[in-house]
């Protein structure tokens, strides 16, 4: 069986167009502040892509590029200023931060109503309860891709490889909210291959090229590849051995062009949601 490819570029373009139309229709003034500290090249690319998406959607973007030696006090002071700024509906601090800055402290300083990444403990707690305004962008993007393919999660065996706070754990929670039977795997999981082979929906968020091989995948499974890696030739790739897994899966997301573009589209959606919450 050759899998159908779920086209993240197309789905993300659709989500962004819906956001653009919503903003235009209602004449909303929406602003997103993106803070980048230091000169990590990958972070720079992400920030530029977020700016471009803002332009497409009609969201004002405010970029704050701070030098690597910025102190915690300076960064927290900027967050305070942005929290108070009525033109700023969403605040995103691009991670990772340089080592001398405490990421948790910085995230906790962002007003939960402007926390469009949904990393603040208050928002994480709401996701756990199932009563949320913002969903973390990457897992929300994965769910959107699953829905776009018409896949019903209810009752399905779902296996998530990875348990990070930004991908694995919230992903498991979103699948659970849709009545999936969810298993979360990590580096201490025994018999990983056997666990993965049970999955109707397999989500890989490990960060290792070529990690998921065909022998780990059940015939007809839906495979969502969150990983962003470089292979030996320096080419962008996911966690899944795409060619061999595509032979067994029913649906698969490619890298690039799968989950990546969705993350940014969901950020745009969250920013409009932030505007709405703040206008209530
Ligand atoms: P982390 O490094 O925080 O988490 C990786 C997870 O993989 C950990 O839970 C770890 O387990 C698990 N893991 C590592 N080795 C193994 C193993 N041998 N067997 C089973 N589990 C293992 O990464 P993130 O969650 O932040 O990101 C994961 C990937 O997704 C990365 O490639 C990242 O670049 C990508 N990403 C993509 C995004 C997108 O927009 N497409 C957005 C965010 C991330 P343990 O907890 O035990 O250490």
Short mmCIF file of C-alpha atoms and ligand atoms in Angstrom, two decimals:
data_model
loop_
_atom_site.label_atom_id
_atom_site.label_comp_id
_atom_site.label_asym_id
_atom_site.label_seq_id
_atom_site.Cartn_x
_atom_site.Cartn_y
_atom_site.Cartn_z
CA UNK A 1 0.00 0.00 0.00
CA UNK A 2 1.32 3.46 -0.81
CA UNK A 3 0.33 6.10 1.71
CA UNK A 4 -1.51 9.28 0.89
CA UNK A 5 0.65 12.27 1.68
CA UNK A 6 -0.97 14.85 3.93
CA UNK A 7 0.06 18.17 2.45
CA UNK A 8 0.94 20.50 5.35
CA UNK A 9 1.66 23.40 3.00
CA UNK A 10 -1.82 23.26 1.51
CA UNK A 11 -3.58 22.83 4.86
CA UNK A 12 -1.54 25.63 6.43
CA UNK A 13 -2.34 27.95 3.50
CA UNK A 14 -6.04 27.21 4.07
CA UNK A 15 -5.81 27.95 7.80
CA UNK A 16 -3.93 31.22 7.15
CA UNK A 17 -6.49 32.23 4.52
CA UNK A 18 -9.31 31.61 7.01
CA UNK A 19 -7.48 33.77 9.56
CA UNK A 20 -6.94 36.52 6.95
CA UNK A 21 -10.62 36.50 6.00
CA UNK A 22 -11.71 36.61 9.63
CA UNK A 23 -9.49 39.62 10.31
CA UNK A 24 -10.66 41.39 7.15
CA UNK A 25 -14.34 40.62 7.66
CA UNK A 26 -14.40 41.93 11.19
CA UNK A 27 -11.88 44.73 10.67
CA UNK A 28 -9.75 43.41 13.54
CA UNK A 29 -6.47 45.08 14.55
CA UNK A 30 -4.23 42.22 15.63
CA UNK A 31 -0.59 42.43 16.71
CA UNK A 32 2.05 39.80 17.45
CA UNK A 33 5.36 40.59 19.16
CA UNK A 34 8.20 38.19 18.44
CA UNK A 35 11.26 38.39 20.66
CA UNK A 36 14.52 36.80 19.57
CA UNK A 37 17.65 36.85 21.72
CA UNK A 38 21.02 36.14 20.11
CA UNK A 39 21.79 35.00 16.58
CA UNK A 40 20.88 31.31 16.38
CA UNK A 41 20.44 30.77 12.60
CA UNK A 42 17.55 28.28 12.96
CA UNK A 43 15.69 30.66 15.28
CA UNK A 44 16.26 33.47 12.78
CA UNK A 45 14.63 31.38 10.03
CA UNK A 46 11.64 30.58 12.27
CA UNK A 47 11.19 34.25 13.22
CA UNK A 48 11.32 35.35 9.58
CA UNK A 49 8.73 32.72 8.64
CA UNK A 50 6.46 33.94 11.42
CA UNK A 51 6.79 37.51 10.17
CA UNK A 52 5.90 36.42 6.64
CA UNK A 53 2.84 34.55 7.90
CA UNK A 54 1.73 37.67 9.78
CA UNK A 55 1.93 39.66 6.54
CA UNK A 56 -0.17 37.06 4.71
CA UNK A 57 -2.83 37.11 7.43
CA UNK A 58 -2.93 40.87 8.00
CA UNK A 59 -1.47 40.67 11.50
CA UNK A 60 0.94 43.41 12.56
CA UNK A 61 4.24 41.94 13.67
CA UNK A 62 6.62 43.67 16.04
CA UNK A 63 10.09 42.19 16.12
CA UNK A 64 12.47 42.63 19.03
CA UNK A 65 15.93 41.31 18.16
CA UNK A 66 18.05 41.49 21.29
CA UNK A 67 21.78 40.81 21.58
CA UNK A 68 22.94 37.46 23.01
CA UNK A 69 24.29 39.17 26.14
CA UNK A 70 20.86 40.58 27.10
CA UNK A 71 20.31 40.14 30.86
CA UNK A 72 17.32 38.41 32.38
CA UNK A 73 16.19 41.71 33.92
CA UNK A 74 16.23 43.40 30.50
CA UNK A 75 14.28 40.58 28.88
CA UNK A 76 11.71 40.45 31.69
CA UNK A 77 11.33 44.24 31.47
CA UNK A 78 10.57 43.93 27.75
CA UNK A 79 7.98 41.22 28.46
CA UNK A 80 6.36 43.53 31.05
CA UNK A 81 6.21 46.33 28.48
CA UNK A 82 4.64 44.03 25.87
CA UNK A 83 2.15 42.68 28.43
CA UNK A 84 0.95 46.25 28.96
CA UNK A 85 0.92 47.25 25.27
CA UNK A 86 -2.64 47.24 23.88
CA UNK A 87 -1.37 46.93 20.30
CA UNK A 88 0.28 43.63 21.17
CA UNK A 89 -2.17 40.73 21.42
CA UNK A 90 0.32 37.90 21.31
CA UNK A 91 3.85 37.57 22.68
CA UNK A 92 6.22 34.92 21.46
CA UNK A 93 9.70 34.53 22.88
CA UNK A 94 11.65 32.38 20.44
CA UNK A 95 13.27 29.39 22.15
CA UNK A 96 15.90 28.27 22.88
CA UNK A 97 17.21 31.26 24.80
CA UNK A 98 20.91 31.69 25.48
CA UNK A 99 21.98 29.53 28.47
CA UNK A 100 22.25 32.37 31.00
CA UNK A 101 18.53 33.13 30.66
CA UNK A 102 15.93 31.10 32.55
CA UNK A 103 13.33 30.05 29.95
CA UNK A 104 10.77 29.00 32.51
CA UNK A 105 10.96 32.33 34.31
CA UNK A 106 10.58 34.26 31.06
CA UNK A 107 7.59 32.18 29.89
CA UNK A 108 5.88 32.56 33.27
CA UNK A 109 6.22 36.34 32.96
CA UNK A 110 4.17 36.46 29.74
CA UNK A 111 0.54 37.29 30.42
CA UNK A 112 -1.40 33.99 29.96
CA UNK A 113 -3.85 35.95 27.77
CA UNK A 114 -1.00 36.83 25.38
CA UNK A 115 0.78 33.48 25.57
CA UNK A 116 0.13 32.42 21.97
CA UNK A 117 2.61 29.53 22.24
CA UNK A 118 0.51 28.14 25.15
CA UNK A 119 3.65 27.39 27.16
CA UNK A 120 2.61 29.25 30.34
CA UNK A 121 1.70 26.90 33.23
CA UNK A 122 -1.79 28.43 33.39
CA UNK A 123 -2.42 27.51 29.75
CA UNK A 124 -0.79 24.09 30.11
CA UNK A 125 -3.16 23.41 33.03
CA UNK A 126 -6.15 24.42 30.95
CA UNK A 127 -5.12 22.02 28.19
CA UNK A 128 -4.95 19.22 30.77
CA UNK A 129 -8.49 20.02 31.93
CA UNK A 130 -9.73 20.33 28.35
CA UNK A 131 -11.06 23.86 28.75
CA UNK A 132 -8.64 25.93 26.74
CA UNK A 133 -8.40 28.99 24.54
CA UNK A 134 -4.92 28.39 23.12
CA UNK A 135 -3.50 25.10 21.98
CA UNK A 136 0.25 24.67 21.63
CA UNK A 137 0.93 25.32 17.97
CA UNK A 138 2.75 22.14 16.93
CA UNK A 139 0.36 19.57 18.46
CA UNK A 140 -2.61 21.67 17.30
CA UNK A 141 -1.10 21.62 13.80
CA UNK A 142 -0.79 17.83 13.95
CA UNK A 143 -4.46 17.54 14.92
CA UNK A 144 -5.45 19.83 12.06
CA UNK A 145 -3.55 17.58 9.64
CA UNK A 146 -5.25 14.49 11.05
CA UNK A 147 -8.65 16.17 10.67
CA UNK A 148 -7.84 17.39 7.16
CA UNK A 149 -7.42 13.77 6.09
CA UNK A 150 -10.84 12.94 7.54
CA UNK A 151 -9.39 10.68 10.24
CA UNK A 152 -11.50 10.09 13.34
CA UNK A 153 -9.27 9.65 16.41
CA UNK A 154 -11.99 8.18 18.63
CA UNK A 155 -11.17 4.67 19.82
CA UNK A 156 -7.89 4.52 17.88
CA UNK A 157 -4.61 3.29 19.35
CA UNK A 158 -2.38 6.38 19.35
CA UNK A 159 1.32 6.22 20.11
CA UNK A 160 3.35 9.39 20.64
CA UNK A 161 7.12 9.02 20.67
CA UNK A 162 8.53 11.88 22.75
CA UNK A 163 7.35 13.50 25.98
CA UNK A 164 8.55 17.10 25.77
CA UNK A 165 6.40 19.85 27.24
CA UNK A 166 6.03 21.55 23.87
CA UNK A 167 5.24 18.56 21.66
CA UNK A 168 4.91 15.06 23.12
CA UNK A 169 2.89 15.71 26.28
CA UNK A 170 0.34 18.16 24.82
CA UNK A 171 0.04 15.99 21.70
CA UNK A 172 -0.93 13.03 23.90
CA UNK A 173 -3.48 15.20 25.69
CA UNK A 174 -5.11 16.41 22.47
CA UNK A 175 -5.43 12.85 21.18
CA UNK A 176 -6.92 11.84 24.53
CA UNK A 177 -9.43 14.69 24.34
CA UNK A 178 -10.58 13.20 21.05
CA UNK A 179 -11.01 9.81 22.70
CA UNK A 180 -7.87 8.13 21.39
CA UNK A 181 -6.27 5.39 23.51
CA UNK A 182 -2.90 7.02 24.01
CA UNK A 183 0.54 5.65 24.84
CA UNK A 184 3.48 8.02 25.33
CA UNK A 185 6.95 6.61 24.64
CA UNK A 186 10.35 8.02 25.57
CA UNK A 187 13.98 7.01 25.89
CA UNK A 188 13.24 4.53 28.72
CA UNK A 189 10.39 2.78 26.92
CA UNK A 190 10.92 -0.98 26.63
CA UNK A 191 10.05 -2.79 23.39
CA UNK A 192 9.47 0.49 21.57
CA UNK A 193 9.08 -1.31 18.28
CA UNK A 194 6.28 -3.49 19.59
CA UNK A 195 4.49 -0.53 21.18
CA UNK A 196 4.72 1.48 17.94
CA UNK A 197 3.42 -1.44 15.89
CA UNK A 198 0.15 -1.26 17.83
CA UNK A 199 -0.48 2.30 16.66
CA UNK A 200 -3.31 3.27 14.35
CA UNK A 201 -1.94 6.81 14.68
CA UNK A 202 1.80 7.16 15.26
CA UNK A 203 3.30 10.55 16.09
CA UNK A 204 7.10 10.85 16.05
CA UNK A 205 8.58 13.76 18.01
CA UNK A 206 12.06 12.51 18.83
CA UNK A 207 14.50 14.69 16.94
CA UNK A 208 16.49 11.89 15.27
CA UNK A 209 16.74 11.35 11.53
CA UNK A 210 15.66 7.88 10.42
CA UNK A 211 14.34 6.90 13.85
CA UNK A 212 11.03 5.38 12.74
CA UNK A 213 11.57 2.49 10.35
CA UNK A 214 8.97 0.45 8.46
CA UNK A 215 9.21 -2.47 10.90
CA UNK A 216 7.87 -0.17 13.65
CA UNK A 217 4.73 0.70 11.70
CA UNK A 218 1.48 -1.24 11.42
CA UNK A 219 -0.04 -1.69 7.96
CA UNK A 220 -2.43 1.18 7.28
CA UNK A 221 -1.27 3.38 10.17
CA UNK A 222 -1.43 7.18 10.06
CA UNK A 223 2.09 8.53 10.57
CA UNK A 224 2.68 12.12 11.70
CA UNK A 225 6.32 13.20 11.59
CA UNK A 226 7.11 16.17 13.85
CA UNK A 227 10.90 15.84 13.72
CA UNK A 228 13.08 18.46 12.07
CA UNK A 229 16.57 17.09 11.49
CA UNK A 230 19.42 17.19 9.03
CA UNK A 231 20.52 13.90 7.51
CA UNK A 232 24.12 12.92 6.72
CA UNK A 233 23.98 14.97 3.49
CA UNK A 234 22.73 18.02 5.40
CA UNK A 235 19.24 17.73 3.94
CA UNK A 236 16.20 18.59 6.04
CA UNK A 237 14.35 15.46 7.15
CA UNK A 238 11.99 14.19 9.83
CA UNK A 239 12.18 11.32 12.30
CA UNK A 240 10.53 8.87 9.92
CA UNK A 241 12.22 6.90 7.11
CA UNK A 242 9.75 8.36 4.68
CA UNK A 243 10.10 6.10 1.63
CA UNK A 244 9.88 2.77 3.41
CA UNK A 245 7.18 3.87 5.89
CA UNK A 246 5.07 5.37 3.09
CA UNK A 247 4.86 1.84 1.65
CA UNK A 248 3.02 0.64 4.78
CA UNK A 249 1.13 3.65 6.12
CA UNK A 250 -2.30 4.84 4.95
CA UNK A 251 -1.42 8.51 5.50
CA UNK A 252 1.93 10.16 6.15
CA UNK A 253 3.20 13.72 6.61
CA UNK A 254 6.39 14.70 4.76
CA UNK A 255 9.32 16.77 6.07
CA UNK A 256 9.58 19.48 4.91
CA UNK A 257 6.00 20.42 4.03
CA UNK A 258 4.15 18.59 6.80
CA UNK A 259 3.90 19.64 10.43
CA UNK A 260 6.34 22.57 10.13
CA UNK A 261 4.10 24.95 8.14
CA UNK A 262 1.16 24.02 10.38
CA UNK A 263 2.93 25.23 13.51
CA UNK A 264 3.09 28.75 12.10
CA UNK A 265 -0.49 28.67 10.81
CA UNK A 266 -1.74 27.68 14.27
CA UNK A 267 0.26 30.54 15.77
CA UNK A 268 -1.70 32.94 13.55
CA UNK A 269 -4.94 31.35 14.74
CA UNK A 270 -3.88 31.70 18.37
CA UNK A 271 -3.01 35.36 17.87
CA UNK A 272 -6.54 36.15 16.63
CA UNK A 273 -7.92 34.13 19.55
CA UNK A 274 -5.78 36.25 21.89
CA UNK A 275 -7.31 39.39 20.41
CA UNK A 276 -10.78 38.00 21.06
CA UNK A 277 -10.04 37.04 24.67
CA UNK A 278 -8.58 40.47 25.34
CA UNK A 279 -11.61 42.18 23.80
CA UNK A 280 -14.11 40.30 25.99
P1 LIG B 1 13.01 17.02 22.91
O1 LIG B 1 14.46 16.74 22.68
O2 LIG B 1 12.59 17.93 23.99
O3 LIG B 1 12.27 15.61 23.17
C1 LIG B 1 12.60 14.45 22.47
C2 LIG B 1 11.86 13.28 23.05
O4 LIG B 1 12.27 12.11 22.36
C3 LIG B 1 12.15 13.05 24.54
O5 LIG B 1 10.97 12.84 25.25
C4 LIG B 1 13.02 11.80 24.54
O6 LIG B 1 12.85 10.95 25.65
C5 LIG B 1 12.54 11.08 23.29
N1 LIG B 1 13.58 10.19 22.81
C6 LIG B 1 14.88 10.46 22.57
N2 LIG B 1 15.53 9.34 22.20
C7 LIG B 1 14.61 8.35 22.22
C8 LIG B 1 14.67 6.95 21.97
N3 LIG B 1 15.81 6.35 21.61
N4 LIG B 1 13.55 6.23 22.09
C9 LIG B 1 12.39 6.81 22.46
N5 LIG B 1 12.26 8.13 22.73
C10 LIG B 1 13.37 8.88 22.61
O7 LIG B 1 12.45 17.47 21.51
P2 LIG B 1 11.10 18.28 21.11
O8 LIG B 1 9.90 17.57 21.61
O9 LIG B 1 11.28 19.71 21.41
O10 LIG B 1 11.19 18.13 19.53
C11 LIG B 1 11.16 16.87 18.89
C12 LIG B 1 11.43 17.05 17.42
O11 LIG B 1 10.40 17.84 16.87
C13 LIG B 1 12.73 17.80 17.08
O12 LIG B 1 13.25 17.29 15.90
C14 LIG B 1 12.28 19.21 16.88
O13 LIG B 1 13.14 19.93 16.01
C15 LIG B 1 10.95 18.98 16.23
N6 LIG B 1 10.00 20.08 16.38
C16 LIG B 1 9.31 20.41 15.28
C17 LIG B 1 8.41 21.43 15.31
C18 LIG B 1 7.66 21.74 14.07
O14 LIG B 1 7.12 22.82 13.96
N7 LIG B 1 7.58 20.82 13.11
C19 LIG B 1 8.17 22.22 16.52
C20 LIG B 1 8.87 21.72 17.67
C21 LIG B 1 9.77 20.68 17.58
P3 LIG B 1 13.29 11.38 27.16
O15 LIG B 1 12.22 12.32 27.63
O16 LIG B 1 13.28 10.09 27.91
O17 LIG B 1 14.63 12.03 27.05
#
